[in-house]
């Protein structure tokens, strides 16, 4: 395979709209947010410009609707150790990010559990207009008990949530597609702005949702936001294969990546008549880069030193819906069944290549970055590892999990991006006008 035919990586910066993201304890790191306040626009503008300088496809904003309360039946440890807490509402920073950039997209995680499809469509269409077509929606249905408790609902079964989610998407598609391209006339002489005959009134009477009305927004630049999914269970993978344009997955090694890519492509072609490879597979990766390997290892050690053990255990409990404080620290996680996110739990099970992982080890591994692989070394070392995951694991790109911010993204943009470009594995300019055009390009 020649350099010109090798796939180019897609990059996304994986963060939350909060004091801490996916590496627990980073708020106390000596390099974290020096001179920046996460609650102020200037921080997000700088983060966005840094990622655009690094020619990332998008900033990807994860979310959780309430502090986890599984650990010891309380959210005390989550609050105490700043485990993704406090966290602000993710869509509020989209206009700040896109106003500070020309090309960078924004993927925003929004739950369908407690919001009607009508308002969801209106919000996403509005953001797509304001950004000039640079918005993606990470579709989630709320998996943690704390979210359902906070909104005053009883948590539904996983299978039922996917049934609701399918109907939710059906309503969204009807709304987004309800305006014909030439519906707007805007004739100042007659005073007619739009032709009602070309704007469908959606009449939906389903098992879970009712909707009778026209979409309140004219078609946005992308028509629909880019649809993103992180399905990992059997039902989740089917949903992702049916609806997603890009998929985020966490796998600890190339073998698991390869299996996932093969499985998704089989579902695309076999179940949903979609072309294999037509959905971008973006794998989680955390990087620690320096000029020398020794310096990178020292930086990685300092990152791990910031992780609070109780906070790590509380986060793992919240994500997997099981109070791990009730287990002995030396208990083997492979022997434990969890009700929460199955695919991410596999990232723990296979974290040591299938060898036994204790609860204590699992918590610290997960708190570093959700069990995703960590690339530590020089820019060349990290580029080597990324190429391995692309060429042998089926990755189309990477969701780069934050450590200390904005430094981790500044370092990646300054050191790793030029190395990838030198190898012909990364863009040297943006070619599309919208996020969809940039993200889905080969």
Short mmCIF file of C-alpha atoms in Angstrom, two decimals:
data_model
loop_
_atom_site.label_atom_id
_atom_site.label_comp_id
_atom_site.label_asym_id
_atom_site.label_seq_id
_atom_site.Cartn_x
_atom_site.Cartn_y
_atom_site.Cartn_z
CA UNK A 1 0.00 0.00 0.00
CA UNK A 2 1.50 3.34 -1.00
CA UNK A 3 1.39 6.46 1.12
CA UNK A 4 -1.15 8.07 -1.18
CA UNK A 5 -3.64 5.23 -0.73
CA UNK A 6 -3.41 4.97 3.05
CA UNK A 7 -6.39 6.32 4.95
CA UNK A 8 -6.00 9.64 6.68
CA UNK A 9 -6.94 9.92 10.34
CA UNK A 10 -9.91 11.88 11.62
CA UNK A 11 -9.38 13.55 15.00
CA UNK A 12 -11.80 14.72 17.66
CA UNK A 13 -11.06 16.29 21.02
CA UNK A 14 -13.02 14.47 23.73
CA UNK A 15 -14.02 16.75 26.60
CA UNK A 16 -16.90 17.72 28.89
CA UNK A 17 -18.28 21.15 29.65
CA UNK A 18 -16.95 20.98 33.16
CA UNK A 19 -14.01 21.26 35.50
CA UNK A 20 -12.83 17.74 34.68
CA UNK A 21 -13.34 15.37 31.77
CA UNK A 22 -12.36 11.70 31.34
CA UNK A 23 -9.14 11.53 33.32
CA UNK A 24 -10.20 11.77 36.95
CA UNK A 25 -8.33 14.26 39.11
CA UNK A 26 -6.86 16.34 36.30
CA UNK A 27 -8.22 19.56 37.81
CA UNK A 28 -5.41 19.29 40.39
CA UNK A 29 -2.65 18.71 37.82
CA UNK A 30 0.02 21.40 37.87
CA UNK A 31 -0.50 22.08 34.14
CA UNK A 32 -4.30 22.06 34.11
CA UNK A 33 -6.12 25.26 33.05
CA UNK A 34 -3.26 27.58 33.90
CA UNK A 35 -4.79 31.04 33.62
CA UNK A 36 -8.09 29.64 32.35
CA UNK A 37 -11.56 29.25 33.86
CA UNK A 38 -13.70 26.51 32.30
CA UNK A 39 -16.85 28.53 33.06
CA UNK A 40 -15.72 31.44 30.87
CA UNK A 41 -16.03 31.75 27.06
CA UNK A 42 -12.33 32.57 26.60
CA UNK A 43 -11.28 29.07 27.66
CA UNK A 44 -13.55 27.42 25.10
CA UNK A 45 -12.51 29.83 22.38
CA UNK A 46 -8.88 28.95 23.01
CA UNK A 47 -9.60 25.21 23.08
CA UNK A 48 -11.51 25.50 19.81
CA UNK A 49 -8.77 27.49 18.06
CA UNK A 50 -6.18 25.01 19.28
CA UNK A 51 -8.10 22.08 17.82
CA UNK A 52 -8.70 23.94 14.57
CA UNK A 53 -4.98 24.74 14.39
CA UNK A 54 -4.47 21.00 14.72
CA UNK A 55 -7.08 20.47 11.97
CA UNK A 56 -9.33 18.33 14.16
CA UNK A 57 -12.71 17.45 12.69
CA UNK A 58 -14.55 18.47 15.85
CA UNK A 59 -14.63 19.03 19.54
CA UNK A 60 -16.76 16.24 20.96
CA UNK A 61 -18.64 17.13 24.14
CA UNK A 62 -19.68 14.24 26.35
CA UNK A 63 -22.33 14.69 29.01
CA UNK A 64 -24.00 13.27 32.09
CA UNK A 65 -27.29 14.74 33.31
CA UNK A 66 -26.69 14.38 37.05
CA UNK A 67 -23.89 13.38 39.45
CA UNK A 68 -23.54 9.59 39.68
CA UNK A 69 -25.13 8.20 42.85
CA UNK A 70 -24.37 4.47 42.66
CA UNK A 71 -21.28 4.43 44.87
CA UNK A 72 -22.46 3.86 48.47
CA UNK A 73 -25.92 4.96 47.27
CA UNK A 74 -24.78 8.58 47.23
CA UNK A 75 -23.20 11.22 45.00
CA UNK A 76 -20.94 12.39 47.86
CA UNK A 77 -17.74 10.88 46.43
CA UNK A 78 -18.52 12.26 42.98
CA UNK A 79 -18.86 15.78 44.36
CA UNK A 80 -15.94 15.41 46.76
CA UNK A 81 -13.43 14.29 44.13
CA UNK A 82 -14.80 16.31 41.17
CA UNK A 83 -15.63 13.21 39.16
CA UNK A 84 -17.11 14.90 36.09
CA UNK A 85 -18.68 17.35 38.50
CA UNK A 86 -19.54 20.18 38.23
CA UNK A 87 -20.60 19.83 34.59
CA UNK A 88 -22.51 22.45 32.60
CA UNK A 89 -25.08 21.80 29.85
CA UNK A 90 -23.15 20.92 26.67
CA UNK A 91 -25.05 22.68 23.88
CA UNK A 92 -24.63 26.10 25.51
CA UNK A 93 -21.00 26.38 24.36
CA UNK A 94 -21.61 25.39 20.73
CA UNK A 95 -22.06 28.99 19.48
CA UNK A 96 -18.97 30.06 21.45
CA UNK A 97 -16.86 27.35 19.82
CA UNK A 98 -18.12 27.83 16.29
CA UNK A 99 -17.97 31.63 16.43
CA UNK A 100 -14.27 31.37 17.31
CA UNK A 101 -13.48 29.03 14.39
CA UNK A 102 -14.20 28.60 10.67
CA UNK A 103 -13.97 24.83 10.19
CA UNK A 104 -14.08 23.01 13.52
CA UNK A 105 -17.25 21.04 14.15
CA UNK A 106 -18.91 20.34 17.49
CA UNK A 107 -20.38 17.01 18.52
CA UNK A 108 -22.83 17.47 21.36
CA UNK A 109 -24.20 14.69 23.56
CA UNK A 110 -27.92 15.14 24.16
CA UNK A 111 -30.19 12.60 25.83
CA UNK A 112 -33.55 11.61 24.39
CA UNK A 113 -34.80 10.34 27.76
CA UNK A 114 -36.39 13.51 29.09
CA UNK A 115 -36.85 15.74 26.03
CA UNK A 116 -39.50 15.53 23.31
CA UNK A 117 -38.25 15.03 19.73
CA UNK A 118 -39.85 18.32 18.66
CA UNK A 119 -37.72 20.49 20.93
CA UNK A 120 -34.62 18.37 20.24
CA UNK A 121 -34.98 18.94 16.49
CA UNK A 122 -35.54 22.64 16.95
CA UNK A 123 -32.45 23.02 19.14
CA UNK A 124 -30.18 21.04 16.80
CA UNK A 125 -31.44 22.79 13.67
CA UNK A 126 -30.87 26.15 15.35
CA UNK A 127 -27.32 25.19 16.29
CA UNK A 128 -26.63 23.91 12.79
CA UNK A 129 -27.79 27.25 11.35
CA UNK A 130 -25.69 29.27 13.82
CA UNK A 131 -22.59 27.16 13.13
CA UNK A 132 -22.93 27.14 9.35
CA UNK A 133 -23.41 23.38 9.30
CA UNK A 134 -20.87 22.18 11.83
CA UNK A 135 -22.96 20.31 14.40
CA UNK A 136 -23.17 16.61 15.24
CA UNK A 137 -25.54 14.91 17.67
CA UNK A 138 -24.29 12.09 19.87
CA UNK A 139 -27.54 10.20 20.45
CA UNK A 140 -27.91 8.78 23.96
CA UNK A 141 -30.88 7.58 25.98
CA UNK A 142 -29.51 7.95 29.56
CA UNK A 143 -27.99 4.88 31.13
CA UNK A 144 -27.34 5.87 34.75
CA UNK A 145 -29.69 5.71 37.71
CA UNK A 146 -28.70 9.20 38.86
CA UNK A 147 -30.15 10.79 35.72
CA UNK A 148 -33.52 9.08 36.15
CA UNK A 149 -33.58 9.93 39.85
CA UNK A 150 -32.82 13.59 39.16
CA UNK A 151 -35.64 13.86 36.61
CA UNK A 152 -38.10 12.06 38.86
CA UNK A 153 -38.56 8.96 36.71
CA UNK A 154 -38.18 5.24 37.22
CA UNK A 155 -35.36 3.90 35.07
CA UNK A 156 -36.66 1.85 32.14
CA UNK A 157 -35.24 -1.45 30.92
CA UNK A 158 -32.50 -1.29 28.27
CA UNK A 159 -34.63 -3.07 25.63
CA UNK A 160 -37.48 -0.64 26.18
CA UNK A 161 -35.15 2.33 25.85
CA UNK A 162 -34.08 1.20 22.39
CA UNK A 163 -37.70 0.78 21.30
CA UNK A 164 -38.37 4.34 22.41
CA UNK A 165 -35.19 5.52 20.72
CA UNK A 166 -36.24 4.05 17.37
CA UNK A 167 -39.55 5.91 17.49
CA UNK A 168 -37.77 9.06 18.66
CA UNK A 169 -35.57 9.01 15.57
CA UNK A 170 -38.58 8.39 13.32
CA UNK A 171 -40.17 11.61 14.59
CA UNK A 172 -36.90 13.52 14.21
CA UNK A 173 -36.47 12.42 10.60
CA UNK A 174 -40.02 13.46 9.75
CA UNK A 175 -39.46 16.91 11.22
CA UNK A 176 -36.05 17.52 9.64
CA UNK A 177 -37.31 16.38 6.24
CA UNK A 178 -40.62 18.24 6.35
CA UNK A 179 -39.53 21.39 4.48
CA UNK A 180 -39.12 21.08 0.72
CA UNK A 181 -36.02 22.79 -0.72
CA UNK A 182 -38.02 25.53 -2.44
CA UNK A 183 -40.54 26.15 0.35
CA UNK A 184 -39.20 29.63 1.09
CA UNK A 185 -40.37 32.17 -1.50
CA UNK A 186 -39.51 35.41 0.35
CA UNK A 187 -41.43 37.59 -2.15
CA UNK A 188 -41.43 41.10 -0.72
CA UNK A 189 -43.97 42.36 -3.25
CA UNK A 190 -46.67 39.84 -2.39
CA UNK A 191 -45.57 39.52 1.20
CA UNK A 192 -45.46 35.72 0.98
CA UNK A 193 -42.48 34.29 2.79
CA UNK A 194 -43.10 30.53 2.53
CA UNK A 195 -45.46 28.15 0.75
CA UNK A 196 -47.46 26.14 3.30
CA UNK A 197 -48.04 23.41 0.72
CA UNK A 198 -44.32 22.70 0.73
CA UNK A 199 -43.93 22.47 4.50
CA UNK A 200 -45.40 19.25 5.77
CA UNK A 201 -47.39 19.13 9.00
CA UNK A 202 -46.02 16.10 10.85
CA UNK A 203 -48.78 13.90 12.27
CA UNK A 204 -47.25 11.22 14.44
CA UNK A 205 -49.23 9.00 16.80
CA UNK A 206 -46.91 6.35 18.18
CA UNK A 207 -46.51 4.11 21.17
CA UNK A 208 -44.29 6.59 23.00
CA UNK A 209 -44.61 9.95 21.24
CA UNK A 210 -47.21 12.20 19.69
CA UNK A 211 -46.40 15.13 17.47
CA UNK A 212 -48.71 17.31 15.38
CA UNK A 213 -46.98 20.32 13.91
CA UNK A 214 -44.51 21.76 11.46
CA UNK A 215 -40.80 21.88 12.18
CA UNK A 216 -40.22 25.41 13.44
CA UNK A 217 -36.88 25.79 11.64
CA UNK A 218 -36.21 26.02 7.93
CA UNK A 219 -33.69 23.46 6.68
CA UNK A 220 -30.24 24.07 8.15
CA UNK A 221 -27.00 23.84 6.13
CA UNK A 222 -26.63 20.11 6.82
CA UNK A 223 -30.38 19.38 6.81
CA UNK A 224 -29.83 17.10 9.76
CA UNK A 225 -26.92 17.21 12.20
CA UNK A 226 -24.26 14.56 11.70
CA UNK A 227 -25.60 11.56 13.62
CA UNK A 228 -23.17 10.06 16.08
CA UNK A 229 -23.52 6.93 18.18
CA UNK A 230 -21.55 4.90 20.70
CA UNK A 231 -23.56 1.69 20.66
CA UNK A 232 -21.67 -1.17 22.29
CA UNK A 233 -24.26 -3.76 23.34
CA UNK A 234 -25.92 -5.98 20.73
CA UNK A 235 -28.93 -3.65 20.52
CA UNK A 236 -26.65 -0.63 20.59
CA UNK A 237 -24.58 -1.90 17.70
CA UNK A 238 -27.71 -2.51 15.64
CA UNK A 239 -28.94 1.01 16.39
CA UNK A 240 -25.56 2.47 15.46
CA UNK A 241 -25.35 0.43 12.25
CA UNK A 242 -28.84 1.62 11.25
CA UNK A 243 -28.63 5.33 12.09
CA UNK A 244 -25.06 6.53 12.67
CA UNK A 245 -22.72 8.28 10.28
CA UNK A 246 -19.86 7.90 12.74
CA UNK A 247 -19.39 5.66 15.76
CA UNK A 248 -17.29 6.18 18.87
CA UNK A 249 -15.95 3.01 20.46
CA UNK A 250 -13.50 2.20 23.25
CA UNK A 251 -11.34 -0.89 22.82
CA UNK A 252 -8.13 -1.59 24.74
CA UNK A 253 -6.19 -3.31 21.96
CA UNK A 254 -6.04 -3.86 18.20
CA UNK A 255 -7.66 -7.30 18.34
CA UNK A 256 -10.79 -5.92 19.99
CA UNK A 257 -10.82 -3.03 17.51
CA UNK A 258 -10.60 -5.43 14.59
CA UNK A 259 -13.45 -7.58 15.95
CA UNK A 260 -15.64 -4.52 16.44
CA UNK A 261 -14.96 -3.19 12.92
CA UNK A 262 -15.78 -6.57 11.40
CA UNK A 263 -18.98 -6.89 13.41
CA UNK A 264 -20.20 -3.39 12.53
CA UNK A 265 -19.52 -3.85 8.84
CA UNK A 266 -21.42 -7.16 8.86
CA UNK A 267 -24.40 -5.42 10.46
CA UNK A 268 -24.23 -2.53 7.99
CA UNK A 269 -24.39 -4.79 4.96
CA UNK A 270 -26.37 -7.73 6.30
CA UNK A 271 -29.09 -5.98 8.28
CA UNK A 272 -29.42 -2.45 6.97
CA UNK A 273 -28.25 -2.53 3.36
CA UNK A 274 -25.53 0.02 3.98
CA UNK A 275 -22.10 -0.14 2.39
CA UNK A 276 -19.37 -1.62 4.61
CA UNK A 277 -16.97 1.12 5.63
CA UNK A 278 -19.55 3.86 5.03
CA UNK A 279 -19.73 4.64 8.76
CA UNK A 280 -16.61 6.15 10.28
CA UNK A 281 -15.19 4.18 13.21
CA UNK A 282 -13.56 6.54 15.69
CA UNK A 283 -11.72 4.81 18.52
CA UNK A 284 -10.86 6.30 21.89
CA UNK A 285 -7.21 7.09 22.49
CA UNK A 286 -5.38 9.00 25.18
CA UNK A 287 -1.99 10.43 24.38
CA UNK A 288 0.93 11.69 26.44
CA UNK A 289 3.57 13.18 24.15
CA UNK A 290 6.98 14.69 24.81
CA UNK A 291 10.30 15.25 23.07
CA UNK A 292 11.74 12.08 24.64
CA UNK A 293 10.25 8.80 25.82
CA UNK A 294 11.63 9.32 29.32
CA UNK A 295 9.95 12.72 29.60
CA UNK A 296 6.68 11.27 28.32
CA UNK A 297 6.78 8.48 30.91
CA UNK A 298 7.42 11.04 33.66
CA UNK A 299 4.42 13.08 32.46
CA UNK A 300 2.25 9.96 32.41
CA UNK A 301 3.29 9.08 35.97
CA UNK A 302 2.28 12.57 37.16
CA UNK A 303 -1.11 12.17 35.46
CA UNK A 304 -1.77 8.87 37.25
CA UNK A 305 -0.69 10.36 40.58
CA UNK A 306 -3.59 12.82 40.37
CA UNK A 307 -6.25 10.07 40.33
CA UNK A 308 -8.10 9.73 43.69
CA UNK A 309 -8.80 6.01 44.36
CA UNK A 310 -12.24 6.60 45.88
CA UNK A 311 -13.20 8.93 43.03
CA UNK A 312 -12.05 6.31 40.53
CA UNK A 313 -14.19 3.66 42.20
CA UNK A 314 -17.20 5.99 42.34
CA UNK A 315 -16.92 6.79 38.62
CA UNK A 316 -16.68 3.14 37.66
CA UNK A 317 -19.69 2.40 39.86
CA UNK A 318 -21.71 5.17 38.22
CA UNK A 319 -20.88 4.14 34.67
CA UNK A 320 -21.63 0.46 35.19
CA UNK A 321 -24.60 0.77 37.54
CA UNK A 322 -23.04 -1.37 40.26
CA UNK A 323 -21.65 -0.29 43.63
CA UNK A 324 -18.09 -1.60 43.48
CA UNK A 325 -17.44 -0.41 47.04
CA UNK A 326 -19.27 -3.58 48.13
CA UNK A 327 -16.62 -5.76 46.50
CA UNK A 328 -13.20 -6.65 47.85
CA UNK A 329 -10.53 -4.66 46.06
CA UNK A 330 -8.86 -7.90 44.99
CA UNK A 331 -12.05 -9.38 43.50
CA UNK A 332 -11.73 -10.20 39.78
CA UNK A 333 -13.92 -8.03 37.53
CA UNK A 334 -14.25 -10.79 34.95
CA UNK A 335 -16.39 -12.62 37.52
CA UNK A 336 -18.74 -9.66 38.01
CA UNK A 337 -21.83 -8.94 35.93
CA UNK A 338 -22.79 -5.29 35.46
CA UNK A 339 -26.11 -3.74 34.37
CA UNK A 340 -24.52 -0.63 32.82
CA UNK A 341 -22.58 0.07 29.62
CA UNK A 342 -21.56 -3.39 28.43
CA UNK A 343 -19.12 -2.39 25.72
CA UNK A 344 -17.13 -0.12 28.02
CA UNK A 345 -16.99 -2.83 30.66
CA UNK A 346 -15.29 -5.02 28.06
CA UNK A 347 -12.57 -2.38 27.84
CA UNK A 348 -11.81 -3.23 31.47
CA UNK A 349 -12.14 -6.99 31.06
CA UNK A 350 -9.58 -6.96 28.23
CA UNK A 351 -7.37 -4.21 29.65
CA UNK A 352 -4.62 -6.74 30.41
CA UNK A 353 -5.13 -8.84 27.31
CA UNK A 354 -7.72 -11.03 29.00
CA UNK A 355 -5.65 -11.64 32.15
CA UNK A 356 -7.46 -11.20 35.48
CA UNK A 357 -8.13 -7.59 36.49
CA UNK A 358 -8.96 -6.75 40.09
CA UNK A 359 -11.59 -4.22 41.13
CA UNK A 360 -8.85 -1.96 42.47
CA UNK A 361 -6.91 -2.15 39.19
CA UNK A 362 -10.06 -1.70 37.10
CA UNK A 363 -11.02 1.51 38.89
CA UNK A 364 -7.63 3.10 38.28
CA UNK A 365 -7.49 1.93 34.65
CA UNK A 366 -10.98 3.28 34.02
CA UNK A 367 -10.27 6.59 35.73
CA UNK A 368 -7.33 7.24 33.38
CA UNK A 369 -9.64 7.40 30.38
CA UNK A 370 -12.47 4.87 30.33
CA UNK A 371 -10.18 1.94 29.56
CA UNK A 372 -9.07 3.24 26.17
CA UNK A 373 -5.47 2.62 25.11
CA UNK A 374 -2.88 5.17 26.14
CA UNK A 375 -0.10 6.17 23.75
CA UNK A 376 2.93 7.44 25.68
CA UNK A 377 6.10 8.57 23.97
CA UNK A 378 7.49 10.83 21.28
CA UNK A 379 5.44 12.09 18.35
CA UNK A 380 6.89 9.29 16.23
CA UNK A 381 5.93 6.68 18.85
CA UNK A 382 2.36 7.94 19.00
CA UNK A 383 2.03 8.20 15.22
CA UNK A 384 3.29 4.60 14.96
CA UNK A 385 0.61 3.42 17.37
CA UNK A 386 -2.13 5.37 15.59
CA UNK A 387 -1.10 3.90 12.23
CA UNK A 388 -1.24 0.42 13.75
CA UNK A 389 -4.79 1.00 14.96
CA UNK A 390 -5.84 2.36 11.55
CA UNK A 391 -4.14 -0.24 9.37
CA UNK A 392 -4.70 -3.30 11.57
CA UNK A 393 -7.60 -2.36 13.82
CA UNK A 394 -9.98 -0.73 11.34
CA UNK A 395 -9.90 2.73 12.92
CA UNK A 396 -10.87 5.66 10.72
CA UNK A 397 -9.81 8.11 13.39
CA UNK A 398 -9.48 8.83 17.07
CA UNK A 399 -11.37 10.45 19.91
CA UNK A 400 -8.52 12.00 21.88
CA UNK A 401 -9.43 11.96 25.56
CA UNK A 402 -8.30 15.00 27.51
CA UNK A 403 -5.84 14.88 30.36
CA UNK A 404 -4.78 18.35 31.54
CA UNK A 405 -6.32 21.06 29.40
CA UNK A 406 -5.73 22.91 27.19
CA UNK A 407 -2.13 21.66 27.29
CA UNK A 408 -2.76 18.11 26.11
CA UNK A 409 -4.38 19.37 22.90
CA UNK A 410 -1.75 22.08 22.37
CA UNK A 411 0.99 19.46 22.64
CA UNK A 412 -0.78 17.09 20.25
CA UNK A 413 -1.34 19.85 17.69
CA UNK A 414 2.27 21.02 17.92
CA UNK A 415 4.04 17.65 18.01
CA UNK A 416 1.92 14.76 16.73
CA UNK A 417 -0.07 16.45 13.96
CA UNK A 418 3.05 17.50 11.99
CA UNK A 419 4.37 13.94 12.24
CA UNK A 420 1.09 12.49 10.92
CA UNK A 421 1.08 15.03 8.11
CA UNK A 422 4.68 14.17 7.22
CA UNK A 423 3.59 10.54 6.82
CA UNK A 424 0.60 11.48 4.67
CA UNK A 425 -1.80 10.23 7.35
CA UNK A 426 -3.55 13.49 8.17
CA UNK A 427 -5.04 16.45 6.30
CA UNK A 428 -3.05 19.60 5.66
CA UNK A 429 -6.17 21.68 5.03
CA UNK A 430 -9.93 21.46 5.44
CA UNK A 431 -11.66 20.66 2.16
CA UNK A 432 -15.33 20.71 3.17
CA UNK A 433 -17.69 23.48 4.16
CA UNK A 434 -19.64 21.39 6.71
CA UNK A 435 -18.74 18.94 9.44
CA UNK A 436 -20.35 16.11 7.46
CA UNK A 437 -18.16 16.86 4.42
CA UNK A 438 -14.98 16.93 6.50
CA UNK A 439 -15.76 13.96 8.74
CA UNK A 440 -16.94 11.63 6.02
CA UNK A 441 -14.12 12.34 3.57
CA UNK A 442 -11.62 9.52 3.02
#
